[in-house]
PDB file of C-alpha atoms in Angstrom:
ATOM      1  CA  MET A   1      56.525  82.721 110.858  1.00  0.00           C
ATOM      2  CA  CYS A   2      56.754  83.357 114.600  1.00  0.00           C
ATOM      3  CA  CYS A   3      59.479  80.756 115.060  1.00  0.00           C
ATOM      4  CA  ARG A   4      61.371  81.981 112.197  1.00  0.00           C
ATOM      5  CA  PHE A   5      61.331  85.631 113.542  1.00  0.00           C
ATOM      6  CA  VAL A   6      62.664  84.315 116.959  1.00  0.00           C
ATOM      7  CA  VAL A   7      65.512  82.424 115.253  1.00  0.00           C
ATOM      8  CA  GLN A   8      66.450  85.506 113.292  1.00  0.00           C
ATOM      9  CA  LEU A   9      66.314  87.657 116.379  1.00  0.00           C
ATOM     10  CA  ILE A  10      68.555  85.334 118.311  1.00  0.00           C
ATOM     11  CA  ALA A  11      71.020  85.263 115.419  1.00  0.00           C
ATOM     12  CA  ALA A  12      71.013  88.984 115.246  1.00  0.00           C
ATOM     13  CA  VAL A  13      71.741  89.276 118.939  1.00  0.00           C
ATOM     14  CA  LEU A  14      74.642  86.724 118.794  1.00  0.00           C
ATOM     15  CA  TRP A  15      76.100  88.461 115.739  1.00  0.00           C
ATOM     16  CA  ALA A  16      75.903  91.783 117.474  1.00  0.00           C
ATOM     17  CA  GLY A  17      77.573  90.470 120.557  1.00  0.00           C
ATOM     18  CA  GLN A  18      80.352  88.932 118.514  1.00  0.00           C
ATOM     19  CA  VAL A  19      80.927  92.302 116.633  1.00  0.00           C
ATOM     20  CA  ALA A  20      80.864  94.288 119.835  1.00  0.00           C
ATOM     21  CA  ALA A  21      83.506  92.057 121.356  1.00  0.00           C
ATOM     22  CA  VAL A  22      86.002  92.968 118.556  1.00  0.00           C
ATOM     23  CA  GLU A  23      87.180  96.593 118.500  1.00  0.00           C
ATOM     24  CA  VAL A  24      88.621  97.786 115.028  1.00  0.00           C
ATOM     25  CA  LYS A  25      91.592 100.095 115.176  1.00  0.00           C
ATOM     26  CA  SER A  26      93.606 101.481 112.245  1.00  0.00           C
ATOM     27  CA  ALA A  27      97.251 100.692 111.728  1.00  0.00           C
ATOM     28  CA  THR A  28      99.154 103.174 109.638  1.00  0.00           C
ATOM     29  CA  PHE A  29     101.192 102.046 106.640  1.00  0.00           C
ATOM     30  CA  LEU A  30     104.775 103.100 106.768  1.00  0.00           C
ATOM     31  CA  GLY A  31     106.441 101.318 103.891  1.00  0.00           C
ATOM     32  CA  SER A  32     107.310  98.229 102.047  1.00  0.00           C
ATOM     33  CA  TYR A  33     110.871  97.212 101.074  1.00  0.00           C
ATOM     34  CA  THR A  34     111.483  94.420  98.498  1.00  0.00           C
ATOM     35  CA  TRP A  35     114.705  92.568  99.533  1.00  0.00           C
ATOM     36  CA  VAL A  36     116.681  90.844  96.884  1.00  0.00           C
ATOM     37  CA  GLU A  37     119.782  88.675  97.342  1.00  0.00           C
ATOM     38  CA  ALA A  38     121.133  86.663  94.328  1.00  0.00           C
ATOM     39  CA  THR A  39     122.015  83.435  96.209  1.00  0.00           C
ATOM     40  CA  ASP A  40     120.361  80.035  96.406  1.00  0.00           C
ATOM     41  CA  TRP A  41     119.782  80.111 100.203  1.00  0.00           C
ATOM     42  CA  PHE A  42     117.781  83.292 100.110  1.00  0.00           C
ATOM     43  CA  GLY A  43     114.062  83.232 100.512  1.00  0.00           C
ATOM     44  CA  GLY A  44     111.246  81.374 102.326  1.00  0.00           C
ATOM     45  CA  PHE A  45     111.373  83.636 105.423  1.00  0.00           C
ATOM     46  CA  SER A  46     108.737  82.607 107.882  1.00  0.00           C
ATOM     47  CA  ALA A  47     109.886  84.351 111.113  1.00  0.00           C
ATOM     48  CA  ILE A  48     111.439  87.698 112.101  1.00  0.00           C
ATOM     49  CA  HIS A  49     112.608  89.402 115.293  1.00  0.00           C
ATOM     50  CA  LEU A  50     113.858  93.034 115.475  1.00  0.00           C
ATOM     51  CA  SER A  51     116.214  94.478 118.085  1.00  0.00           C
ATOM     52  CA  ASP A  52     114.824  96.882 120.608  1.00  0.00           C
ATOM     53  CA  ASP A  53     115.930  99.900 118.389  1.00  0.00           C
ATOM     54  CA  GLY A  54     114.874  98.270 115.109  1.00  0.00           C
ATOM     55  CA  SER A  55     118.437  98.353 113.556  1.00  0.00           C
ATOM     56  CA  TYR A  56     119.108  94.627 113.602  1.00  0.00           C
ATOM     57  CA  VAL A  57     117.030  91.833 112.519  1.00  0.00           C
ATOM     58  CA  THR A  58     117.061  88.063 112.919  1.00  0.00           C
ATOM     59  CA  LEU A  59     115.143  86.098 110.305  1.00  0.00           C
ATOM     60  CA  LEU A  60     114.386  82.440 109.924  1.00  0.00           C
ATOM     61  CA  SER A  61     113.599  80.577 106.671  1.00  0.00           C
ATOM     62  CA  ASP A  62     111.345  77.498 106.397  1.00  0.00           C
ATOM     63  CA  ARG A  63     114.470  75.661 105.263  1.00  0.00           C
ATOM     64  CA  ALA A  64     116.210  76.063 108.590  1.00  0.00           C
ATOM     65  CA  THR A  65     118.426  78.808 107.630  1.00  0.00           C
ATOM     66  CA  LEU A  66     119.035  81.509 110.324  1.00  0.00           C
ATOM     67  CA  VAL A  67     120.038  85.018 109.126  1.00  0.00           C
ATOM     68  CA  THR A  68     121.021  88.208 111.075  1.00  0.00           C
ATOM     69  CA  ALA A  69     121.201  91.598 109.213  1.00  0.00           C
ATOM     70  CA  ARG A  70     121.492  95.218 109.744  1.00  0.00           C
ATOM     71  CA  ILE A  71     118.609  97.513 108.692  1.00  0.00           C
ATOM     72  CA  THR A  72     118.969 101.009 107.447  1.00  0.00           C
ATOM     73  CA  ARG A  73     116.211 103.498 107.181  1.00  0.00           C
ATOM     74  CA  ASP A  74     115.511 106.792 105.397  1.00  0.00           C
ATOM     75  CA  GLY A  75     113.113 108.379 107.878  1.00  0.00           C
ATOM     76  CA  ASP A  76     110.391 105.856 108.526  1.00  0.00           C
ATOM     77  CA  ALA A  77     111.006 103.751 105.457  1.00  0.00           C
ATOM     78  CA  ILE A  78     113.465 100.800 105.280  1.00  0.00           C
ATOM     79  CA  SER A  79     116.243 101.659 102.708  1.00  0.00           C
ATOM     80  CA  GLY A  80     118.529  98.692 102.904  1.00  0.00           C
ATOM     81  CA  VAL A  81     119.205  95.191 104.544  1.00  0.00           C
ATOM     82  CA  GLU A  82     122.866  94.128 104.969  1.00  0.00           C
ATOM     83  CA  VAL A  83     123.352  90.554 105.934  1.00  0.00           C
ATOM     84  CA  GLN A  84     125.763  90.012 108.931  1.00  0.00           C
ATOM     85  CA  ASN A  85     125.630  86.255 109.413  1.00  0.00           C
ATOM     86  CA  ARG A  86     123.851  83.237 108.153  1.00  0.00           C
ATOM     87  CA  GLY A  87     123.973  79.614 108.748  1.00  0.00           C
ATOM     88  CA  PRO A  88     121.954  76.390 109.015  1.00  0.00           C
ATOM     89  CA  LEU A  89     120.078  75.140 112.070  1.00  0.00           C
ATOM     90  CA  LEU A  90     121.243  71.791 113.405  1.00  0.00           C
ATOM     91  CA  SER A  91     119.487  68.769 114.780  1.00  0.00           C
ATOM     92  CA  SER A  92     120.046  67.525 118.253  1.00  0.00           C
ATOM     93  CA  MET A  93     122.736  65.202 116.734  1.00  0.00           C
ATOM     94  CA  GLY A  94     124.557  68.232 115.105  1.00  0.00           C
ATOM     95  CA  ARG A  95     123.383  67.422 111.612  1.00  0.00           C
ATOM     96  CA  LYS A  96     121.985  69.998 109.085  1.00  0.00           C
ATOM     97  CA  LEU A  97     118.136  69.936 109.054  1.00  0.00           C
ATOM     98  CA  SER A  98     116.382  69.193 105.832  1.00  0.00           C
ATOM     99  CA  GLY A  99     113.030  67.988 104.474  1.00  0.00           C
ATOM    100  CA  ARG A 100     110.142  67.779 106.841  1.00  0.00           C
ATOM    101  CA  ALA A 101     112.352  67.959 109.925  1.00  0.00           C
ATOM    102  CA  GLY A 102     113.762  71.293 108.685  1.00  0.00           C
ATOM    103  CA  ASP A 103     110.398  73.063 108.239  1.00  0.00           C
ATOM    104  CA  SER A 104     111.128  75.873 110.671  1.00  0.00           C
ATOM    105  CA  GLU A 105     108.511  78.383 111.068  1.00  0.00           C
ATOM    106  CA  GLY A 106     108.639  80.450 114.354  1.00  0.00           C
ATOM    107  CA  ILE A 107     111.329  82.072 116.350  1.00  0.00           C
ATOM    108  CA  ALA A 108     111.521  83.591 119.912  1.00  0.00           C
ATOM    109  CA  LEU A 109     114.615  85.050 121.465  1.00  0.00           C
ATOM    110  CA  ALA A 110     115.184  83.771 125.031  1.00  0.00           C
ATOM    111  CA  PRO A 111     115.663  86.528 127.606  1.00  0.00           C
ATOM    112  CA  GLY A 112     118.864  84.799 129.045  1.00  0.00           C
ATOM    113  CA  GLY A 113     120.341  84.243 125.618  1.00  0.00           C
ATOM    114  CA  GLY A 114     119.763  81.735 122.779  1.00  0.00           C
ATOM    115  CA  LEU A 115     116.641  81.211 120.829  1.00  0.00           C
ATOM    116  CA  PHE A 116     113.548  78.924 120.500  1.00  0.00           C
ATOM    117  CA  VAL A 117     112.433  77.719 117.112  1.00  0.00           C
ATOM    118  CA  SER A 118     109.057  76.090 116.194  1.00  0.00           C
ATOM    119  CA  PHE A 119     108.846  73.475 113.547  1.00  0.00           C
ATOM    120  CA  GLU A 120     105.889  72.468 111.337  1.00  0.00           C
ATOM    121  CA  GLY A 121     106.777  69.297 109.449  1.00  0.00           C
ATOM    122  CA  VAL A 122     107.666  67.365 112.517  1.00  0.00           C
ATOM    123  CA  HIS A 123     105.695  69.181 115.286  1.00  0.00           C
ATOM    124  CA  ARG A 124     108.068  70.403 117.878  1.00  0.00           C
ATOM    125  CA  VAL A 125     109.822  73.282 119.547  1.00  0.00           C
ATOM    126  CA  ALA A 126     113.604  73.348 120.107  1.00  0.00           C
ATOM    127  CA  TYR A 127     116.078  75.496 122.032  1.00  0.00           C
ATOM    128  CA  TYR A 128     119.405  76.731 120.633  1.00  0.00           C
ATOM    129  CA  SER A 129     121.863  78.160 123.103  1.00  0.00           C
ATOM    130  CA  SER A 130     123.467  79.830 120.067  1.00  0.00           C
ATOM    131  CA  PRO A 131     122.778  79.877 116.338  1.00  0.00           C
ATOM    132  CA  ALA A 132     125.483  77.065 115.750  1.00  0.00           C
ATOM    133  CA  ALA A 133     124.547  74.964 118.766  1.00  0.00           C
ATOM    134  CA  ASN A 134     122.779  71.558 118.528  1.00  0.00           C
ATOM    135  CA  ALA A 135     119.068  71.633 119.120  1.00  0.00           C
ATOM    136  CA  LEU A 136     117.593  70.780 122.511  1.00  0.00           C
ATOM    137  CA  VAL A 137     114.138  69.533 121.697  1.00  0.00           C
ATOM    138  CA  LEU A 138     111.470  70.283 124.236  1.00  0.00           C
ATOM    139  CA  PRO A 139     109.131  67.562 125.421  1.00  0.00           C
ATOM    140  CA  ARG A 140     106.278  66.736 122.859  1.00  0.00           C
ATOM    141  CA  PRO A 141     102.992  66.079 124.389  1.00  0.00           C
ATOM    142  CA  HIS A 142     100.486  63.750 122.845  1.00  0.00           C
ATOM    143  CA  ALA A 143      98.494  66.728 121.587  1.00  0.00           C
ATOM    144  CA  PHE A 144     101.255  67.575 119.245  1.00  0.00           C
ATOM    145  CA  SER A 145     100.938  64.256 117.310  1.00  0.00           C
ATOM    146  CA  GLU A 146      97.283  65.020 116.540  1.00  0.00           C
ATOM    147  CA  LEU A 147      98.133  68.309 114.723  1.00  0.00           C
ATOM    148  CA  ASN A 148      97.578  68.889 111.038  1.00  0.00           C
ATOM    149  CA  ARG A 149     100.714  67.726 109.108  1.00  0.00           C
ATOM    150  CA  ASN A 150     101.172  70.936 107.210  1.00  0.00           C
ATOM    151  CA  GLY A 151      99.355  73.361 109.469  1.00  0.00           C
ATOM    152  CA  SER A 152     100.931  73.412 112.996  1.00  0.00           C
ATOM    153  CA  PHE A 153     103.469  75.799 114.648  1.00  0.00           C
ATOM    154  CA  GLU A 154     103.795  78.683 112.345  1.00  0.00           C
ATOM    155  CA  GLY A 155     103.855  81.155 115.141  1.00  0.00           C
ATOM    156  CA  LEU A 156     106.090  81.441 118.362  1.00  0.00           C
ATOM    157  CA  ALA A 157     106.084  84.083 120.981  1.00  0.00           C
ATOM    158  CA  ILE A 158     107.606  84.565 124.383  1.00  0.00           C
ATOM    159  CA  ASP A 159     106.049  86.671 127.309  1.00  0.00           C
ATOM    160  CA  GLY A 160     107.672  88.827 129.881  1.00  0.00           C
ATOM    161  CA  GLN A 161     107.993  85.782 132.229  1.00  0.00           C
ATOM    162  CA  GLY A 162     109.934  83.833 129.615  1.00  0.00           C
ATOM    163  CA  ARG A 163     107.041  81.523 128.856  1.00  0.00           C
ATOM    164  CA  LEU A 164     106.680  80.261 125.305  1.00  0.00           C
ATOM    165  CA  TYR A 165     103.387  80.421 123.344  1.00  0.00           C
ATOM    166  CA  THR A 166     102.670  78.699 120.103  1.00  0.00           C
ATOM    167  CA  LEU A 167      99.453  78.000 118.043  1.00  0.00           C
ATOM    168  CA  PRO A 168      98.651  75.792 115.119  1.00  0.00           C
ATOM    169  CA  GLU A 169      97.760  77.188 111.733  1.00  0.00           C
ATOM    170  CA  LYS A 170      94.968  74.734 111.025  1.00  0.00           C
ATOM    171  CA  THR A 171      94.141  72.391 113.861  1.00  0.00           C
ATOM    172  CA  ARG A 172      91.207  73.511 115.947  1.00  0.00           C
ATOM    173  CA  THR A 173      89.482  72.372 119.254  1.00  0.00           C
ATOM    174  CA  ALA A 174      86.365  70.288 119.244  1.00  0.00           C
ATOM    175  CA  SER A 175      84.418  73.566 119.573  1.00  0.00           C
ATOM    176  CA  GLY A 176      86.271  75.161 116.600  1.00  0.00           C
ATOM    177  CA  ASP A 177      88.616  77.539 118.426  1.00  0.00           C
ATOM    178  CA  ILE A 178      92.380  77.948 118.034  1.00  0.00           C
ATOM    179  CA  PRO A 179      94.307  76.269 120.751  1.00  0.00           C
ATOM    180  CA  VAL A 180      97.202  78.254 122.310  1.00  0.00           C
ATOM    181  CA  PHE A 181      99.950  75.974 123.809  1.00  0.00           C
ATOM    182  CA  ARG A 182     102.311  77.275 126.594  1.00  0.00           C
ATOM    183  CA  TRP A 183     105.666  75.980 127.736  1.00  0.00           C
ATOM    184  CA  ASP A 184     106.431  77.254 131.207  1.00  0.00           C
ATOM    185  CA  GLY A 185     109.866  75.628 131.365  1.00  0.00           C
ATOM    186  CA  THR A 186     108.625  72.411 132.787  1.00  0.00           C
ATOM    187  CA  THR A 187     105.304  71.398 131.102  1.00  0.00           C
ATOM    188  CA  TRP A 188     103.040  72.206 128.251  1.00  0.00           C
ATOM    189  CA  SER A 189      99.579  73.384 128.810  1.00  0.00           C
ATOM    190  CA  THR A 190      96.598  74.952 126.932  1.00  0.00           C
ATOM    191  CA  PRO A 191      95.915  78.074 128.959  1.00  0.00           C
ATOM    192  CA  PHE A 192      93.390  79.573 126.562  1.00  0.00           C
ATOM    193  CA  THR A 193      91.922  79.462 123.010  1.00  0.00           C
ATOM    194  CA  LEU A 194      91.389  82.231 120.441  1.00  0.00           C
ATOM    195  CA  PRO A 195      88.283  82.695 118.262  1.00  0.00           C
ATOM    196  CA  PRO A 196      88.859  82.147 114.519  1.00  0.00           C
ATOM    197  CA  ARG A 197      87.218  84.760 112.243  1.00  0.00           C
ATOM    198  CA  ASP A 198      86.495  84.494 108.601  1.00  0.00           C
ATOM    199  CA  ARG A 199      89.004  82.466 106.583  1.00  0.00           C
ATOM    200  CA  PHE A 200      92.182  83.864 108.059  1.00  0.00           C
ATOM    201  CA  LEU A 201      94.728  81.369 109.563  1.00  0.00           C
ATOM    202  CA  PRO A 202      97.363  82.298 112.139  1.00  0.00           C
ATOM    203  CA  VAL A 203     100.890  82.386 110.761  1.00  0.00           C
ATOM    204  CA  ALA A 204     102.987  84.309 113.404  1.00  0.00           C
ATOM    205  CA  ALA A 205     102.699  85.613 116.954  1.00  0.00           C
ATOM    206  CA  ASP A 206     104.510  87.972 119.287  1.00  0.00           C
ATOM    207  CA  PHE A 207     104.240  89.783 122.631  1.00  0.00           C
ATOM    208  CA  GLY A 208     104.774  93.465 122.113  1.00  0.00           C
ATOM    209  CA  PRO A 209     106.614  95.807 124.493  1.00  0.00           C
ATOM    210  CA  ASP A 210     103.115  96.816 125.676  1.00  0.00           C
ATOM    211  CA  GLY A 211     102.639  93.325 126.973  1.00  0.00           C
ATOM    212  CA  ARG A 212      99.846  92.438 124.575  1.00  0.00           C
ATOM    213  CA  PHE A 213      99.580  89.296 122.472  1.00  0.00           C
ATOM    214  CA  TYR A 214      99.620  89.826 118.712  1.00  0.00           C
ATOM    215  CA  VAL A 215      98.706  87.306 116.017  1.00  0.00           C
ATOM    216  CA  LEU A 216      99.418  87.758 112.301  1.00  0.00           C
ATOM    217  CA  GLU A 217      96.995  85.918 110.091  1.00  0.00           C
ATOM    218  CA  ARG A 218      96.785  85.139 106.383  1.00  0.00           C
ATOM    219  CA  SER A 219      94.103  84.269 103.852  1.00  0.00           C
ATOM    220  CA  VAL A 220      95.077  82.730 100.495  1.00  0.00           C
ATOM    221  CA  ALA A 221      93.074  83.631  97.385  1.00  0.00           C
ATOM    222  CA  PHE A 222      93.694  82.505  93.835  1.00  0.00           C
ATOM    223  CA  ILE A 223      95.230  85.784  92.864  1.00  0.00           C
ATOM    224  CA  GLY A 224      97.236  86.548  96.067  1.00  0.00           C
ATOM    225  CA  PHE A 225      97.162  86.923  99.782  1.00  0.00           C
ATOM    226  CA  ARG A 226      95.271  88.954 102.429  1.00  0.00           C
ATOM    227  CA  THR A 227      96.787  89.933 105.800  1.00  0.00           C
ATOM    228  CA  ARG A 228      95.200  90.458 109.142  1.00  0.00           C
ATOM    229  CA  LEU A 229      96.689  91.507 112.542  1.00  0.00           C
ATOM    230  CA  ARG A 230      94.742  91.064 115.828  1.00  0.00           C
ATOM    231  CA  ARG A 231      95.907  91.564 119.448  1.00  0.00           C
ATOM    232  CA  TRP A 232      94.558  90.749 122.984  1.00  0.00           C
ATOM    233  CA  ASP A 233      95.288  91.704 126.566  1.00  0.00           C
ATOM    234  CA  VAL A 234      96.075  88.314 128.347  1.00  0.00           C
ATOM    235  CA  SER A 235      95.653  88.256 132.142  1.00  0.00           C
ATOM    236  CA  ASN A 236      94.842  85.279 134.337  1.00  0.00           C
ATOM    237  CA  ASP A 237      95.071  83.018 131.288  1.00  0.00           C
ATOM    238  CA  THR A 238      92.145  84.847 129.641  1.00  0.00           C
ATOM    239  CA  PRO A 239      92.445  86.847 126.413  1.00  0.00           C
ATOM    240  CA  ARG A 240      90.403  90.066 126.540  1.00  0.00           C
ATOM    241  CA  ALA A 241      89.778  93.238 124.582  1.00  0.00           C
ATOM    242  CA  GLU A 242      90.308  91.649 121.102  1.00  0.00           C
ATOM    243  CA  GLU A 243      91.308  94.307 118.501  1.00  0.00           C
ATOM    244  CA  VAL A 244      91.668  94.074 114.753  1.00  0.00           C
ATOM    245  CA  LEU A 245      94.508  96.438 113.822  1.00  0.00           C
ATOM    246  CA  LEU A 246      94.971  95.616 110.171  1.00  0.00           C
ATOM    247  CA  GLU A 247      93.148  93.802 107.443  1.00  0.00           C
ATOM    248  CA  THR A 248      94.301  94.162 103.840  1.00  0.00           C
ATOM    249  CA  ASP A 249      92.702  93.509 100.475  1.00  0.00           C
ATOM    250  CA  THR A 250      94.071  90.651  98.268  1.00  0.00           C
ATOM    251  CA  GLY A 251      97.377  91.530  96.734  1.00  0.00           C
ATOM    252  CA  THR A 252      98.119  94.468  99.025  1.00  0.00           C
ATOM    253  CA  HIS A 253     101.233  92.545 100.174  1.00  0.00           C
ATOM    254  CA  ASP A 254     102.967  89.235  99.458  1.00  0.00           C
ATOM    255  CA  ASN A 255     102.693  86.151 101.668  1.00  0.00           C
ATOM    256  CA  LEU A 256     103.402  87.859 105.029  1.00  0.00           C
ATOM    257  CA  GLU A 257     104.429  85.144 107.587  1.00  0.00           C
ATOM    258  CA  GLY A 258     106.702  86.740 110.181  1.00  0.00           C
ATOM    259  CA  LEU A 259     105.897  89.338 112.814  1.00  0.00           C
ATOM    260  CA  SER A 260     107.916  91.466 115.248  1.00  0.00           C
ATOM    261  CA  VAL A 261     106.322  94.225 117.388  1.00  0.00           C
ATOM    262  CA  TRP A 262     108.597  96.889 118.897  1.00  0.00           C
ATOM    263  CA  ARG A 263     108.881 100.547 119.766  1.00  0.00           C
ATOM    264  CA  ASP A 264     110.924 103.068 117.603  1.00  0.00           C
ATOM    265  CA  ASP A 265     113.048 105.995 118.910  1.00  0.00           C
ATOM    266  CA  GLN A 266     109.868 108.125 118.986  1.00  0.00           C
ATOM    267  CA  ASN A 267     108.229 105.524 121.363  1.00  0.00           C
ATOM    268  CA  ARG A 268     105.811 104.611 118.614  1.00  0.00           C
ATOM    269  CA  LEU A 269     104.519 101.035 118.445  1.00  0.00           C
ATOM    270  CA  ARG A 270     105.509  99.372 115.214  1.00  0.00           C
ATOM    271  CA  ALA A 271     104.796  95.967 113.497  1.00  0.00           C
ATOM    272  CA  THR A 272     107.430  94.670 111.082  1.00  0.00           C
ATOM    273  CA  MET A 273     106.404  91.736 108.987  1.00  0.00           C
ATOM    274  CA  VAL A 274     108.311  89.504 106.413  1.00  0.00           C
ATOM    275  CA  SER A 275     106.981  87.584 103.438  1.00  0.00           C
ATOM    276  CA  ASP A 276     107.699  84.050 102.534  1.00  0.00           C
ATOM    277  CA  ASP A 277     108.319  83.937  98.673  1.00  0.00           C
ATOM    278  CA  ASN A 278     108.204  80.199  98.653  1.00  0.00           C
ATOM    279  CA  PHE A 279     111.327  80.350  96.586  1.00  0.00           C
ATOM    280  CA  LEU A 280     109.226  81.273  93.670  1.00  0.00           C
ATOM    281  CA  ALA A 281     110.194  83.943  90.974  1.00  0.00           C
ATOM    282  CA  LEU A 282     106.585  85.139  90.885  1.00  0.00           C
ATOM    283  CA  GLN A 283     106.747  86.143  94.492  1.00  0.00           C
ATOM    284  CA  ARG A 284     109.070  88.533  96.513  1.00  0.00           C
ATOM    285  CA  THR A 285     110.652  88.889  99.890  1.00  0.00           C
ATOM    286  CA  GLU A 286     108.991  91.850 101.306  1.00  0.00           C
ATOM    287  CA  LEU A 287     109.578  93.732 104.669  1.00  0.00           C
ATOM    288  CA  VAL A 288     106.518  95.604 105.601  1.00  0.00           C
ATOM    289  CA  GLU A 289     106.002  98.177 108.486  1.00  0.00           C
ATOM    290  CA  TYR A 290     103.008  99.636 110.055  1.00  0.00           C
ATOM    291  CA  LEU A 291     102.565 102.089 112.992  1.00  0.00           C
ATOM    292  CA  LEU A 292     100.175 100.528 115.613  1.00  0.00           C
ATOM    293  CA  PRO A 293      97.762 102.409 117.800  1.00  0.00           C
ATOM    294  CA  ASP A 294      98.519 102.238 121.533  1.00  0.00           C
TER     295      ASP A 294
END
């Protein structure tokens, strides 16, 4: 009985320490906009980036289609999306990407122009000097070949120094943590890991204008999806002050997979997310916005 009590006491202390390490803050729901286009290319959006003023958006589908559009709003709510340009991403040989090679999942706009894209089917990150340019594939370390086939680079983010960060959806370290890979322009490294919590898996990432690292996570249930948004202060390659900003019930939103964090004209911190409808009639392409606490 004594030993059992000691075990329970240790477990309680560890659990309390884990809870204390995570601060829960409340994001404020602003609105959801269901976007519909009657074309065969439309759907499957897995990444999103908003302009600094939130009026233009770059979207990426998981079939290597890149879209730019103008967003109109009625107050805080999105009221329309008007496509400006769209086109296929190309391989390093200038061919249209398709199949596993075209499973594009994450996007990050380069500070000097161009964009980076992460791919899941064939684990890699590529740079495009323009949307119509051929891909320049970054070096692929051995660690990439060991990633889960359908669970690697869903998220891609770029920090204020122009360094890229990506993290796998399913692959974990030997200790069970989420590895974060960083490209500094020369080499890949794994500067830190993140703690997984519950059954949520990371599907998008972004550095906000506040400099903090945001990770969008998803949990899949039989009747729908749950969404969670976490953030950290990252300094000296150490993530600190973990916060849970949002955690929804099943079915609150569709399959949210893309994340962009920005400030509006009132200097409020916003998160805009987009859902991947998997090109299924039962799902929808949804743009969802929340105000975030500073």
